[in-house]
Amino acid sequence: VYRLFFHLLSKYPGPLLAKVTDLYSVYYNYIGDIHIDALRYHERYSTLVRYGPSKLINNSAAGYSDIYSYSKNIGKGREYDTLAEDLISHRSILSTTDKKEHSRKRRVIGQGFTETTLRGYESII
């Protein structure tokens, strides 16, 4: 009852079962159709869909920048732990959940993607 009517995300539309349990998304992920199911609910409801008790999924550019821009104080969820080979020492830039560590890795990788560096690769590519 709490998750359906009183939870902070209760105002967002989505599948009833997904509002109550994560087993809904686990099932669709297991059969490999989570992207099709999510698209169906985006078409039915809106760009923001509640796809778990504490999970919203988004399919708009505005929502993407609201969530993922660096200045936002939104951390990555525990789902990113599955991307890590070894949770202690082998986190990639994608699976790093600590903002300071992510910033350090982004600075290192970003050096290879500056306009000057990319122009230098033109003759090779």
PDB file of C-alpha atoms in Angstrom:
ATOM      1  CA  VAL A   1       0.000   0.000   0.000  1.00  0.00           C
ATOM      2  CA  TYR A   2       2.842   2.402   0.880  1.00  0.00           C
ATOM      3  CA  ARG A   3       4.612   1.943  -2.469  1.00  0.00           C
ATOM      4  CA  LEU A   4       1.390   2.490  -4.411  1.00  0.00           C
ATOM      5  CA  PHE A   5      -0.019   5.536  -2.649  1.00  0.00           C
ATOM      6  CA  PHE A   6       2.475   7.197  -0.297  1.00  0.00           C
ATOM      7  CA  HIS A   7       5.935   6.630  -1.827  1.00  0.00           C
ATOM      8  CA  LEU A   8       7.722   9.706  -3.243  1.00  0.00           C
ATOM      9  CA  LEU A   9       7.427   8.197  -6.734  1.00  0.00           C
ATOM     10  CA  SER A  10       3.762   7.186  -6.407  1.00  0.00           C
ATOM     11  CA  LYS A  11       2.640  10.073  -8.652  1.00  0.00           C
ATOM     12  CA  TYR A  12       4.541   8.691 -11.669  1.00  0.00           C
ATOM     13  CA  PRO A  13       2.729   6.293 -14.023  1.00  0.00           C
ATOM     14  CA  GLY A  14       3.937   2.787 -14.735  1.00  0.00           C
ATOM     15  CA  PRO A  15       3.023  -0.881 -14.573  1.00  0.00           C
ATOM     16  CA  LEU A  16       1.253  -1.730 -11.315  1.00  0.00           C
ATOM     17  CA  LEU A  17       3.491  -4.690 -10.541  1.00  0.00           C
ATOM     18  CA  ALA A  18       6.614  -2.605 -11.168  1.00  0.00           C
ATOM     19  CA  LYS A  19       5.485  -0.087  -8.555  1.00  0.00           C
ATOM     20  CA  VAL A  20       5.423  -2.845  -5.946  1.00  0.00           C
ATOM     21  CA  THR A  21       8.430  -5.054  -6.748  1.00  0.00           C
ATOM     22  CA  ASP A  22      11.644  -5.159  -8.768  1.00  0.00           C
ATOM     23  CA  LEU A  23      10.695  -8.653  -9.966  1.00  0.00           C
ATOM     24  CA  TYR A  24       8.791  -7.049 -12.835  1.00  0.00           C
ATOM     25  CA  SER A  25      11.936  -5.573 -14.397  1.00  0.00           C
ATOM     26  CA  VAL A  26      13.963  -8.662 -13.450  1.00  0.00           C
ATOM     27  CA  TYR A  27      11.579 -10.822 -15.485  1.00  0.00           C
ATOM     28  CA  TYR A  28      11.700  -8.616 -18.597  1.00  0.00           C
ATOM     29  CA  ASN A  29      15.455  -8.302 -18.286  1.00  0.00           C
ATOM     30  CA  TYR A  30      15.756 -12.089 -18.025  1.00  0.00           C
ATOM     31  CA  ILE A  31      13.738 -12.746 -21.184  1.00  0.00           C
ATOM     32  CA  GLY A  32      15.608  -9.951 -22.995  1.00  0.00           C
ATOM     33  CA  ASP A  33      12.588  -7.736 -23.689  1.00  0.00           C
ATOM     34  CA  ILE A  34      13.080  -4.982 -21.124  1.00  0.00           C
ATOM     35  CA  HIS A  35      13.735  -2.396 -23.848  1.00  0.00           C
ATOM     36  CA  ILE A  36      10.526  -3.322 -25.688  1.00  0.00           C
ATOM     37  CA  ASP A  37       8.455  -3.266 -22.519  1.00  0.00           C
ATOM     38  CA  ALA A  38       9.932   0.078 -21.422  1.00  0.00           C
ATOM     39  CA  LEU A  39       9.213   1.597 -24.846  1.00  0.00           C
ATOM     40  CA  ARG A  40       5.621   0.360 -24.681  1.00  0.00           C
ATOM     41  CA  TYR A  41       5.110   2.137 -21.347  1.00  0.00           C
ATOM     42  CA  HIS A  42       6.802   5.310 -22.565  1.00  0.00           C
ATOM     43  CA  GLU A  43       4.380   5.373 -25.491  1.00  0.00           C
ATOM     44  CA  ARG A  44       1.418   4.713 -23.197  1.00  0.00           C
ATOM     45  CA  TYR A  45       2.252   7.135 -20.372  1.00  0.00           C
ATOM     46  CA  SER A  46       4.977   9.728 -20.839  1.00  0.00           C
ATOM     47  CA  THR A  47       8.709  10.324 -20.949  1.00  0.00           C
ATOM     48  CA  LEU A  48       9.019   9.463 -17.247  1.00  0.00           C
ATOM     49  CA  VAL A  49       7.799   6.011 -16.219  1.00  0.00           C
ATOM     50  CA  ARG A  50       8.037   4.335 -12.826  1.00  0.00           C
ATOM     51  CA  TYR A  51       9.694   1.001 -13.587  1.00  0.00           C
ATOM     52  CA  GLY A  52      10.412  -0.201 -10.079  1.00  0.00           C
ATOM     53  CA  PRO A  53       9.562   0.667  -6.479  1.00  0.00           C
ATOM     54  CA  SER A  54      12.369   3.254  -6.441  1.00  0.00           C
ATOM     55  CA  LYS A  55      13.200   3.562 -10.137  1.00  0.00           C
ATOM     56  CA  LEU A  56      12.172   5.994 -12.859  1.00  0.00           C
ATOM     57  CA  ILE A  57      13.150   5.532 -16.479  1.00  0.00           C
ATOM     58  CA  ASN A  58      13.369   8.434 -18.877  1.00  0.00           C
ATOM     59  CA  ASN A  59      13.456   8.766 -22.664  1.00  0.00           C
ATOM     60  CA  SER A  60      13.847  12.492 -23.252  1.00  0.00           C
ATOM     61  CA  ALA A  61      16.908  14.620 -23.819  1.00  0.00           C
ATOM     62  CA  ALA A  62      15.783  17.156 -21.226  1.00  0.00           C
ATOM     63  CA  GLY A  63      15.428  14.444 -18.612  1.00  0.00           C
ATOM     64  CA  TYR A  64      18.838  13.062 -19.511  1.00  0.00           C
ATOM     65  CA  SER A  65      20.585  16.336 -18.764  1.00  0.00           C
ATOM     66  CA  ASP A  66      18.513  16.819 -15.606  1.00  0.00           C
ATOM     67  CA  ILE A  67      19.752  13.488 -14.285  1.00  0.00           C
ATOM     68  CA  TYR A  68      23.241  13.029 -15.703  1.00  0.00           C
ATOM     69  CA  SER A  69      24.786  16.498 -15.899  1.00  0.00           C
ATOM     70  CA  TYR A  70      27.824  16.769 -13.678  1.00  0.00           C
ATOM     71  CA  SER A  71      26.446  19.549 -11.496  1.00  0.00           C
ATOM     72  CA  LYS A  72      23.494  17.439 -10.367  1.00  0.00           C
ATOM     73  CA  ASN A  73      23.702  15.838  -6.967  1.00  0.00           C
ATOM     74  CA  ILE A  74      22.320  12.493  -8.121  1.00  0.00           C
ATOM     75  CA  GLY A  75      24.416   9.414  -7.485  1.00  0.00           C
ATOM     76  CA  LYS A  76      24.533   6.263  -9.558  1.00  0.00           C
ATOM     77  CA  GLY A  77      22.411   3.394  -8.301  1.00  0.00           C
ATOM     78  CA  ARG A  78      23.536  -0.018  -7.102  1.00  0.00           C
ATOM     79  CA  GLU A  79      22.828  -1.379 -10.588  1.00  0.00           C
ATOM     80  CA  TYR A  80      26.223   0.003 -11.637  1.00  0.00           C
ATOM     81  CA  ASP A  81      27.913  -2.472  -9.301  1.00  0.00           C
ATOM     82  CA  THR A  82      27.160  -5.217 -11.828  1.00  0.00           C
ATOM     83  CA  LEU A  83      29.407  -3.464 -14.350  1.00  0.00           C
ATOM     84  CA  ALA A  84      32.417  -3.710 -12.027  1.00  0.00           C
ATOM     85  CA  GLU A  85      34.667  -6.751 -12.403  1.00  0.00           C
ATOM     86  CA  ASP A  86      36.081  -6.396  -8.912  1.00  0.00           C
ATOM     87  CA  LEU A  87      34.112  -4.028  -6.698  1.00  0.00           C
ATOM     88  CA  ILE A  88      37.221  -2.736  -4.974  1.00  0.00           C
ATOM     89  CA  SER A  89      39.894  -2.017  -7.550  1.00  0.00           C
ATOM     90  CA  HIS A  90      38.631  -2.492 -11.111  1.00  0.00           C
ATOM     91  CA  ARG A  91      35.872   0.001 -11.704  1.00  0.00           C
ATOM     92  CA  SER A  92      35.666   1.489 -15.183  1.00  0.00           C
ATOM     93  CA  ILE A  93      34.594   5.051 -15.845  1.00  0.00           C
ATOM     94  CA  LEU A  94      31.084   3.675 -16.464  1.00  0.00           C
ATOM     95  CA  SER A  95      30.834   1.716 -13.218  1.00  0.00           C
ATOM     96  CA  THR A  96      32.507   4.241 -10.913  1.00  0.00           C
ATOM     97  CA  THR A  97      29.926   5.544  -8.472  1.00  0.00           C
ATOM     98  CA  ASP A  98      32.193   7.901  -6.509  1.00  0.00           C
ATOM     99  CA  LYS A  99      32.047  11.408  -8.046  1.00  0.00           C
ATOM    100  CA  LYS A 100      35.664  12.316  -7.220  1.00  0.00           C
ATOM    101  CA  GLU A 101      36.996   9.088  -8.715  1.00  0.00           C
ATOM    102  CA  HIS A 102      34.806   9.515 -11.786  1.00  0.00           C
ATOM    103  CA  SER A 103      36.078  13.081 -12.210  1.00  0.00           C
ATOM    104  CA  ARG A 104      39.696  11.891 -12.060  1.00  0.00           C
ATOM    105  CA  LYS A 105      39.078   9.176 -14.645  1.00  0.00           C
ATOM    106  CA  ARG A 106      37.138  11.556 -16.867  1.00  0.00           C
ATOM    107  CA  ARG A 107      40.032  14.051 -16.876  1.00  0.00           C
ATOM    108  CA  VAL A 108      42.485  11.331 -17.941  1.00  0.00           C
ATOM    109  CA  ILE A 109      40.257   9.956 -20.693  1.00  0.00           C
ATOM    110  CA  GLY A 110      39.127  13.420 -21.797  1.00  0.00           C
ATOM    111  CA  GLN A 111      42.663  14.344 -22.825  1.00  0.00           C
ATOM    112  CA  GLY A 112      42.372  11.890 -25.712  1.00  0.00           C
ATOM    113  CA  PHE A 113      39.181  13.508 -26.965  1.00  0.00           C
ATOM    114  CA  THR A 114      40.077  17.194 -27.157  1.00  0.00           C
ATOM    115  CA  GLU A 115      39.529  18.836 -30.539  1.00  0.00           C
ATOM    116  CA  THR A 116      43.282  19.210 -31.083  1.00  0.00           C
ATOM    117  CA  THR A 117      43.949  15.559 -30.325  1.00  0.00           C
ATOM    118  CA  LEU A 118      41.113  14.354 -32.548  1.00  0.00           C
ATOM    119  CA  ARG A 119      42.348  16.527 -35.426  1.00  0.00           C
ATOM    120  CA  GLY A 120      45.748  14.922 -34.993  1.00  0.00           C
ATOM    121  CA  TYR A 121      44.145  11.505 -35.545  1.00  0.00           C
ATOM    122  CA  GLU A 122      42.564  12.560 -38.852  1.00  0.00           C
ATOM    123  CA  SER A 123      45.553  11.616 -40.963  1.00  0.00           C
ATOM    124  CA  ILE A 124      45.713   8.180 -39.335  1.00  0.00           C
ATOM    125  CA  ILE A 125      42.019   7.446 -39.627  1.00  0.00           C
TER     126      ILE A 125
END
